């Protein structure tokens, strides 16, 4: 099963701003899943990018 979290939840988990997360998406360092108007990020990709759990 795939685990996804919202941008807001990702900001809280990584202590990064929304702007930083959107910049990473624009640089293709972080993929996103769009469902309607909502954007979700893969928990596995966040862990891989930032070195595991915090």
Backbone as numpy.savetxt, mean C-alpha at the origin, in Angstrom:
# Nx Ny Nz CAx CAy CAz Cx Cy Cz
-5.27 -16.94 -0.15 -6.11 -15.76 -0.15 -5.23 -14.51 -0.15
-5.72 -13.49 -0.81 -4.97 -12.25 -0.90 -5.49 -11.26 0.13
-4.57 -10.61 0.82 -4.95 -9.62 1.82 -4.61 -8.24 1.29
-5.60 -7.38 1.31 -5.44 -6.01 0.86 -5.93 -5.06 1.94
-5.29 -3.89 2.01 -5.73 -2.86 2.94 -5.88 -1.55 2.19
-6.65 -0.67 2.76 -6.89 0.63 2.14 -5.66 1.52 2.29
-5.66 2.62 1.56 -4.56 3.59 1.66 -4.47 4.12 3.09
-5.62 4.42 3.68 -5.64 4.94 5.04 -5.02 3.95 6.03
-5.38 2.68 5.90 -4.82 1.64 6.76 -3.32 1.46 6.51
-2.91 1.56 5.25 -1.49 1.43 4.91 -0.68 2.57 5.52
-1.25 3.76 5.53 -0.57 4.91 6.15 -0.35 4.66 7.64
-1.37 4.13 8.30 -1.26 3.86 9.73 -0.24 2.76 10.01
-0.21 1.74 9.18 0.70 0.60 9.39 2.16 0.95 9.09
2.39 1.75 8.05 3.76 2.04 7.62 4.29 3.37 8.15
3.41 4.19 8.72 3.77 5.52 9.20 4.27 6.42 8.07
3.70 6.20 6.87 4.01 7.03 5.71 2.77 7.85 5.36
2.98 8.95 4.66 1.86 9.77 4.23 1.21 9.19 2.98
-0.01 9.64 2.71 -0.70 9.22 1.49 0.10 9.64 0.28
0.70 10.82 0.33 1.49 11.32 -0.79 2.65 10.38 -1.10
3.33 9.90 -0.07 4.45 8.99 -0.27 3.98 7.68 -0.89
2.86 7.14 -0.42 2.35 5.89 -0.99 1.95 6.08 -2.44
1.29 7.20 -2.76 0.92 7.47 -4.15 2.16 7.65 -5.02
3.22 8.25 -4.47 4.47 8.42 -5.21 5.08 7.05 -5.53
5.07 6.14 -4.56 5.58 4.78 -4.78 4.77 4.06 -5.86
3.47 4.29 -5.87 2.62 3.70 -6.91 2.96 4.29 -8.28
3.19 5.59 -8.34 3.53 6.25 -9.60 4.87 5.77 -10.14
5.79 5.43 -9.24 7.11 4.93 -9.63 7.10 3.43 -9.91
5.92 2.81 -9.85 5.75 1.36 -10.06 6.52 0.52 -9.06
6.75 1.04 -7.88 7.39 0.27 -6.82 6.35 -0.40 -5.93
5.09 0.02 -6.10 3.99 -0.52 -5.31 2.76 -0.58 -6.20
2.20 -1.79 -6.35 1.02 -1.94 -7.19 -0.23 -1.70 -6.37
-1.29 -1.31 -7.06 -2.55 -1.04 -6.38 -3.68 -1.81 -7.03
-4.73 -1.99 -6.29 -5.94 -2.62 -6.78 -7.06 -1.60 -6.65
-7.66 -1.23 -7.77 -8.77 -0.27 -7.76 -10.08 -1.03 -7.83
-10.97 -0.73 -6.91 -12.33 -1.28 -6.91 -13.26 -0.08 -6.84
-13.83 0.26 -7.99 -14.63 1.49 -8.04 -13.73 2.68 -7.79
-14.07 3.47 -6.79 -13.26 4.64 -6.45 -12.24 4.34 -5.36
-12.30 3.17 -4.77 -11.40 2.82 -3.68 -10.10 2.21 -4.20
-9.02 2.48 -3.50 -7.70 1.94 -3.84 -7.21 1.08 -2.69
-6.73 -0.11 -3.02 -6.23 -1.03 -2.02 -4.80 -1.43 -2.36
-4.02 -1.73 -1.32 -2.64 -2.16 -1.48 -2.47 -3.55 -0.90
-1.61 -4.33 -1.52 -1.35 -5.69 -1.06 -0.49 -5.66 0.21
-0.95 -6.36 1.23 -0.19 -6.45 2.47 1.17 -7.11 2.22
1.18 -8.14 1.39 2.43 -8.85 1.08 3.44 -7.91 0.41
2.98 -7.08 -0.51 3.90 -6.15 -1.18 4.42 -5.09 -0.22
3.58 -4.62 0.68 4.03 -3.64 1.67 5.10 -4.26 2.57
4.89 -5.50 2.99 5.88 -6.18 3.83 7.18 -6.39 3.08
7.09 -6.76 1.81 8.29 -6.98 1.00 9.06 -5.68 0.79
8.33 -4.60 0.54 8.96 -3.31 0.27 9.61 -2.71 1.52
8.95 -2.90 2.67 9.44 -2.27 3.89 10.07 -3.24 4.87
10.39 -4.43 4.41 11.16 -5.35 5.24 10.41 -6.06 6.34
9.18 -6.43 6.11 8.46 -7.25 7.09 7.56 -6.46 7.99
7.15 -7.11 9.06 6.19 -6.51 9.98 6.87 -5.48 10.86
6.07 -4.53 11.29 6.58 -3.48 12.17 6.08 -3.71 13.56
